[in-house]
């Protein structure tokens, strides 16, 4: 009997060793811990945004380009890497007016780019950033049609800054664009030295939510 128990223990031990990564071997990261994209990074196989557009009844207009690229902007002091992957930054009890930011990520030839990494971060409705955790921070990937969709709330102003949402965008193997999005109805736009009118979203009111359209055009 003791011999059978000992053999069983040995079999389990060997199985556990075989399943554990060995020193020097790469281990797969989960999708939520991928800080960036490169040609070798594992990519998510499903995109939440594939369903969200249909569920929300959102149809994006055919993308148009005017030969200019989306302007780069300063990262600012509040970026945190390794954000969770998610299309919605909404959380239980979060204050603020709901906002859905949507659009395409386009190449310089105006073709939509699928599977582009996009990282968003912003202040809450009172103008405060969560610099300890990941509230109002998250990355996602454009879907097969090159679209992104971000559920969030309107960011509040903080001293010296008008309302804005920070963005980092990087196609697989391509250069990273860091920029910010602005709102057409913010009174503080003109007193903000960083504000760029080419980065204003187009708003559409849909009752309890507001859609904010913006297409990013990369110099890729
Ligand atoms: Fe900021």
Tab-separated table of C-alpha atoms and ligand atoms in Angstrom:
chain	number	residue	atom	x	y	z
A	1	UNK	CA	0.000	0.000	0.000
A	2	UNK	CA	2.820	2.392	0.951
A	3	UNK	CA	4.475	1.647	-2.367
A	4	UNK	CA	1.284	2.592	-4.310
A	5	UNK	CA	0.979	5.883	-2.382
A	6	UNK	CA	4.639	6.647	-3.044
A	7	UNK	CA	4.293	5.941	-6.794
A	8	UNK	CA	1.138	8.081	-6.990
A	9	UNK	CA	3.008	10.926	-5.256
A	10	UNK	CA	5.894	10.594	-7.734
A	11	UNK	CA	3.497	10.752	-10.734
A	12	UNK	CA	1.901	13.944	-9.363
A	13	UNK	CA	5.308	15.464	-8.697
A	14	UNK	CA	6.485	14.767	-12.264
A	15	UNK	CA	3.240	16.192	-13.729
A	16	UNK	CA	3.607	19.394	-11.659
A	17	UNK	CA	7.223	19.839	-12.785
A	18	UNK	CA	6.273	19.373	-16.430
A	19	UNK	CA	3.557	22.059	-16.148
A	20	UNK	CA	5.834	24.635	-14.506
A	21	UNK	CA	7.865	27.009	-16.669
A	22	UNK	CA	11.576	26.258	-16.566
A	23	UNK	CA	14.163	28.891	-15.895
A	24	UNK	CA	15.045	30.706	-19.096
A	25	UNK	CA	11.820	29.772	-20.876
A	26	UNK	CA	9.352	32.551	-21.788
A	27	UNK	CA	6.013	32.529	-19.992
A	28	UNK	CA	2.827	33.783	-21.593
A	29	UNK	CA	1.464	36.981	-20.063
A	30	UNK	CA	-2.257	37.352	-19.677
A	31	UNK	CA	-3.890	39.937	-21.965
A	32	UNK	CA	-4.440	42.334	-19.081
A	33	UNK	CA	-0.740	42.521	-18.262
A	34	UNK	CA	0.516	43.319	-21.756
A	35	UNK	CA	1.858	46.841	-21.442
A	36	UNK	CA	2.601	47.272	-25.087
A	37	UNK	CA	2.561	45.598	-28.446
A	38	UNK	CA	5.351	44.054	-30.388
A	39	UNK	CA	5.393	41.416	-33.055
A	40	UNK	CA	5.876	38.637	-30.523
A	41	UNK	CA	3.260	39.637	-27.940
A	42	UNK	CA	0.220	37.417	-27.526
A	43	UNK	CA	-2.874	39.187	-28.833
A	44	UNK	CA	-6.428	38.805	-27.549
A	45	UNK	CA	-8.571	36.651	-29.806
A	46	UNK	CA	-11.852	38.429	-29.120
A	47	UNK	CA	-12.677	42.124	-29.061
A	48	UNK	CA	-15.386	43.373	-26.734
A	49	UNK	CA	-15.948	46.286	-29.125
A	50	UNK	CA	-17.132	43.882	-31.847
A	51	UNK	CA	-20.392	43.471	-29.920
A	52	UNK	CA	-20.597	46.900	-28.301
A	53	UNK	CA	-21.156	48.825	-31.535
A	54	UNK	CA	-24.144	46.670	-32.456
A	55	UNK	CA	-25.502	46.630	-28.894
A	56	UNK	CA	-25.412	50.423	-28.681
A	57	UNK	CA	-26.772	50.931	-32.209
A	58	UNK	CA	-23.686	52.884	-33.242
A	59	UNK	CA	-22.721	53.056	-36.912
A	60	UNK	CA	-19.556	54.957	-37.642
A	61	UNK	CA	-19.494	57.221	-40.695
A	62	UNK	CA	-17.163	56.133	-43.505
A	63	UNK	CA	-13.712	57.378	-42.484
A	64	UNK	CA	-12.409	60.405	-44.343
A	65	UNK	CA	-8.897	61.856	-44.248
A	66	UNK	CA	-7.643	65.263	-45.300
A	67	UNK	CA	-3.959	64.397	-45.609
A	68	UNK	CA	-3.016	65.431	-42.081
A	69	UNK	CA	-2.002	63.189	-39.199
A	70	UNK	CA	-3.281	63.329	-35.651
A	71	UNK	CA	-1.112	65.761	-33.709
A	72	UNK	CA	1.119	64.475	-30.930
A	73	UNK	CA	0.787	65.986	-27.468
A	74	UNK	CA	2.637	65.802	-24.182
A	75	UNK	CA	2.097	62.690	-22.042
A	76	UNK	CA	1.729	64.762	-18.880
A	77	UNK	CA	2.722	63.636	-15.387
A	78	UNK	CA	0.010	61.066	-14.682
A	79	UNK	CA	0.561	58.128	-17.041
A	80	UNK	CA	0.573	54.641	-15.516
A	81	UNK	CA	1.720	51.653	-17.593
A	82	UNK	CA	0.337	48.110	-17.514
A	83	UNK	CA	-3.313	49.150	-17.530
A	84	UNK	CA	-6.103	46.562	-17.570
A	85	UNK	CA	-7.601	45.671	-20.948
A	86	UNK	CA	-11.184	46.939	-21.130
A	87	UNK	CA	-13.569	48.957	-23.278
A	88	UNK	CA	-15.392	50.438	-20.301
A	89	UNK	CA	-13.822	52.526	-17.564
A	90	UNK	CA	-17.193	52.845	-15.793
A	91	UNK	CA	-17.373	51.523	-12.257
A	92	UNK	CA	-20.144	51.159	-9.700
A	93	UNK	CA	-20.923	54.512	-8.104
A	94	UNK	CA	-18.693	56.517	-10.429
A	95	UNK	CA	-19.840	60.124	-10.710
A	96	UNK	CA	-20.039	62.122	-13.916
A	97	UNK	CA	-21.876	62.301	-17.222
A	98	UNK	CA	-21.529	59.156	-19.313
A	99	UNK	CA	-19.491	59.447	-22.465
A	100	UNK	CA	-18.782	56.940	-25.249
A	101	UNK	CA	-15.698	57.818	-27.294
A	102	UNK	CA	-15.669	56.058	-30.663
A	103	UNK	CA	-13.903	56.108	-33.997
A	104	UNK	CA	-11.321	54.534	-36.259
A	105	UNK	CA	-7.575	54.248	-36.108
A	106	UNK	CA	-6.384	54.909	-39.657
A	107	UNK	CA	-3.090	54.562	-41.491
A	108	UNK	CA	-1.786	57.542	-43.444
A	109	UNK	CA	-3.433	56.094	-46.574
A	110	UNK	CA	-6.737	56.352	-44.641
A	111	UNK	CA	-7.168	52.564	-44.346
A	112	UNK	CA	-8.530	51.361	-40.983
A	113	UNK	CA	-5.979	49.494	-38.863
A	114	UNK	CA	-7.076	46.393	-36.960
A	115	UNK	CA	-5.567	45.211	-33.682
A	116	UNK	CA	-3.960	48.548	-32.754
A	117	UNK	CA	-3.194	49.001	-29.048
A	118	UNK	CA	-4.879	52.089	-27.536
A	119	UNK	CA	-4.344	53.155	-23.920
A	120	UNK	CA	-6.650	55.790	-22.373
A	121	UNK	CA	-6.272	57.645	-19.067
A	122	UNK	CA	-8.102	60.623	-17.640
A	123	UNK	CA	-9.148	62.584	-14.572
A	124	UNK	CA	-12.467	61.819	-12.879
A	125	UNK	CA	-15.386	64.228	-13.011
A	126	UNK	CA	-13.781	66.256	-10.208
A	127	UNK	CA	-10.467	66.630	-12.038
A	128	UNK	CA	-8.539	64.056	-9.982
A	129	UNK	CA	-6.362	61.219	-11.325
A	130	UNK	CA	-6.052	57.852	-9.638
A	131	UNK	CA	-2.268	57.603	-9.372
A	132	UNK	CA	-2.344	54.617	-7.019
A	133	UNK	CA	-4.620	52.300	-9.001
A	134	UNK	CA	-6.227	52.015	-12.427
A	135	UNK	CA	-9.480	53.934	-12.066
A	136	UNK	CA	-10.273	55.602	-15.410
A	137	UNK	CA	-7.325	53.891	-17.060
A	138	UNK	CA	-7.477	51.059	-19.585
A	139	UNK	CA	-6.216	49.788	-22.883
A	140	UNK	CA	-7.958	48.036	-25.734
A	141	UNK	CA	-7.279	46.935	-29.319
A	142	UNK	CA	-9.069	48.118	-32.445
A	143	UNK	CA	-11.434	45.512	-33.823
A	144	UNK	CA	-11.251	43.831	-37.250
A	145	UNK	CA	-12.740	46.986	-38.828
A	146	UNK	CA	-10.190	49.272	-37.185
A	147	UNK	CA	-12.666	50.684	-34.657
A	148	UNK	CA	-12.282	51.483	-30.964
A	149	UNK	CA	-14.991	52.169	-28.380
A	150	UNK	CA	-14.435	53.603	-24.906
A	151	UNK	CA	-17.164	53.895	-22.298
A	152	UNK	CA	-16.247	56.495	-19.701
A	153	UNK	CA	-17.370	59.732	-18.045
A	154	UNK	CA	-16.610	63.328	-18.932
A	155	UNK	CA	-13.265	64.264	-17.362
A	156	UNK	CA	-13.265	67.221	-14.987
A	157	UNK	CA	-10.942	70.192	-15.244
A	158	UNK	CA	-7.932	70.590	-12.975
A	159	UNK	CA	-5.812	73.689	-12.401
A	160	UNK	CA	-4.315	74.908	-15.661
A	161	UNK	CA	-6.028	72.296	-17.847
A	162	UNK	CA	-9.269	72.215	-19.769
A	163	UNK	CA	-11.216	68.914	-20.034
A	164	UNK	CA	-9.165	66.288	-21.871
A	165	UNK	CA	-8.579	62.550	-22.254
A	166	UNK	CA	-5.026	61.221	-22.705
A	167	UNK	CA	-4.321	58.562	-25.321
A	168	UNK	CA	-1.410	56.407	-26.426
A	169	UNK	CA	-1.741	54.482	-29.689
A	170	UNK	CA	0.620	51.925	-31.174
A	171	UNK	CA	0.097	49.560	-34.093
A	172	UNK	CA	1.936	46.265	-33.965
A	173	UNK	CA	5.569	46.980	-34.776
A	174	UNK	CA	4.845	50.684	-35.408
A	175	UNK	CA	5.683	53.976	-33.716
A	176	UNK	CA	3.705	55.138	-30.699
A	177	UNK	CA	1.529	58.254	-30.846
A	178	UNK	CA	0.828	60.056	-27.567
A	179	UNK	CA	-1.904	62.670	-27.713
A	180	UNK	CA	-4.999	64.096	-25.997
A	181	UNK	CA	-8.661	64.611	-26.929
A	182	UNK	CA	-10.666	67.768	-26.211
A	183	UNK	CA	-14.305	68.827	-26.114
A	184	UNK	CA	-15.937	71.537	-28.219
A	185	UNK	CA	-18.029	72.912	-25.381
A	186	UNK	CA	-15.322	73.423	-22.737
A	187	UNK	CA	-15.065	77.053	-21.669
A	188	UNK	CA	-11.428	76.616	-20.590
A	189	UNK	CA	-10.128	75.448	-23.986
A	190	UNK	CA	-8.759	78.835	-24.989
A	191	UNK	CA	-6.988	79.450	-21.679
A	192	UNK	CA	-5.197	76.065	-21.860
A	193	UNK	CA	-1.719	76.369	-23.415
A	194	UNK	CA	-1.666	72.702	-24.505
A	195	UNK	CA	-5.134	72.695	-26.112
A	196	UNK	CA	-5.154	71.910	-29.859
A	197	UNK	CA	-8.397	72.513	-31.813
A	198	UNK	CA	-7.520	69.712	-34.289
A	199	UNK	CA	-8.007	67.238	-31.414
A	200	UNK	CA	-11.623	68.170	-30.612
A	201	UNK	CA	-14.133	65.311	-30.658
A	202	UNK	CA	-17.489	65.610	-32.453
A	203	UNK	CA	-20.326	65.183	-29.972
A	204	UNK	CA	-23.729	63.558	-30.515
A	205	UNK	CA	-26.292	63.526	-27.724
A	206	UNK	CA	-28.218	60.307	-27.254
A	207	UNK	CA	-30.309	60.965	-24.188
A	208	UNK	CA	-28.479	59.713	-21.127
A	209	UNK	CA	-25.193	59.224	-22.967
A	210	UNK	CA	-23.111	61.363	-25.284
A	211	UNK	CA	-21.160	59.931	-28.207
A	212	UNK	CA	-17.793	61.531	-28.938
A	213	UNK	CA	-16.429	60.752	-32.413
A	214	UNK	CA	-12.727	61.000	-33.217
A	215	UNK	CA	-10.637	59.241	-35.873
A	216	UNK	CA	-6.914	58.922	-35.229
A	217	UNK	CA	-4.731	59.095	-38.341
A	218	UNK	CA	-1.258	57.665	-37.787
A	219	UNK	CA	1.840	58.653	-39.701
A	220	UNK	CA	2.530	54.974	-40.398
B	1	LIG	FE1	-4.158	65.335	-17.864
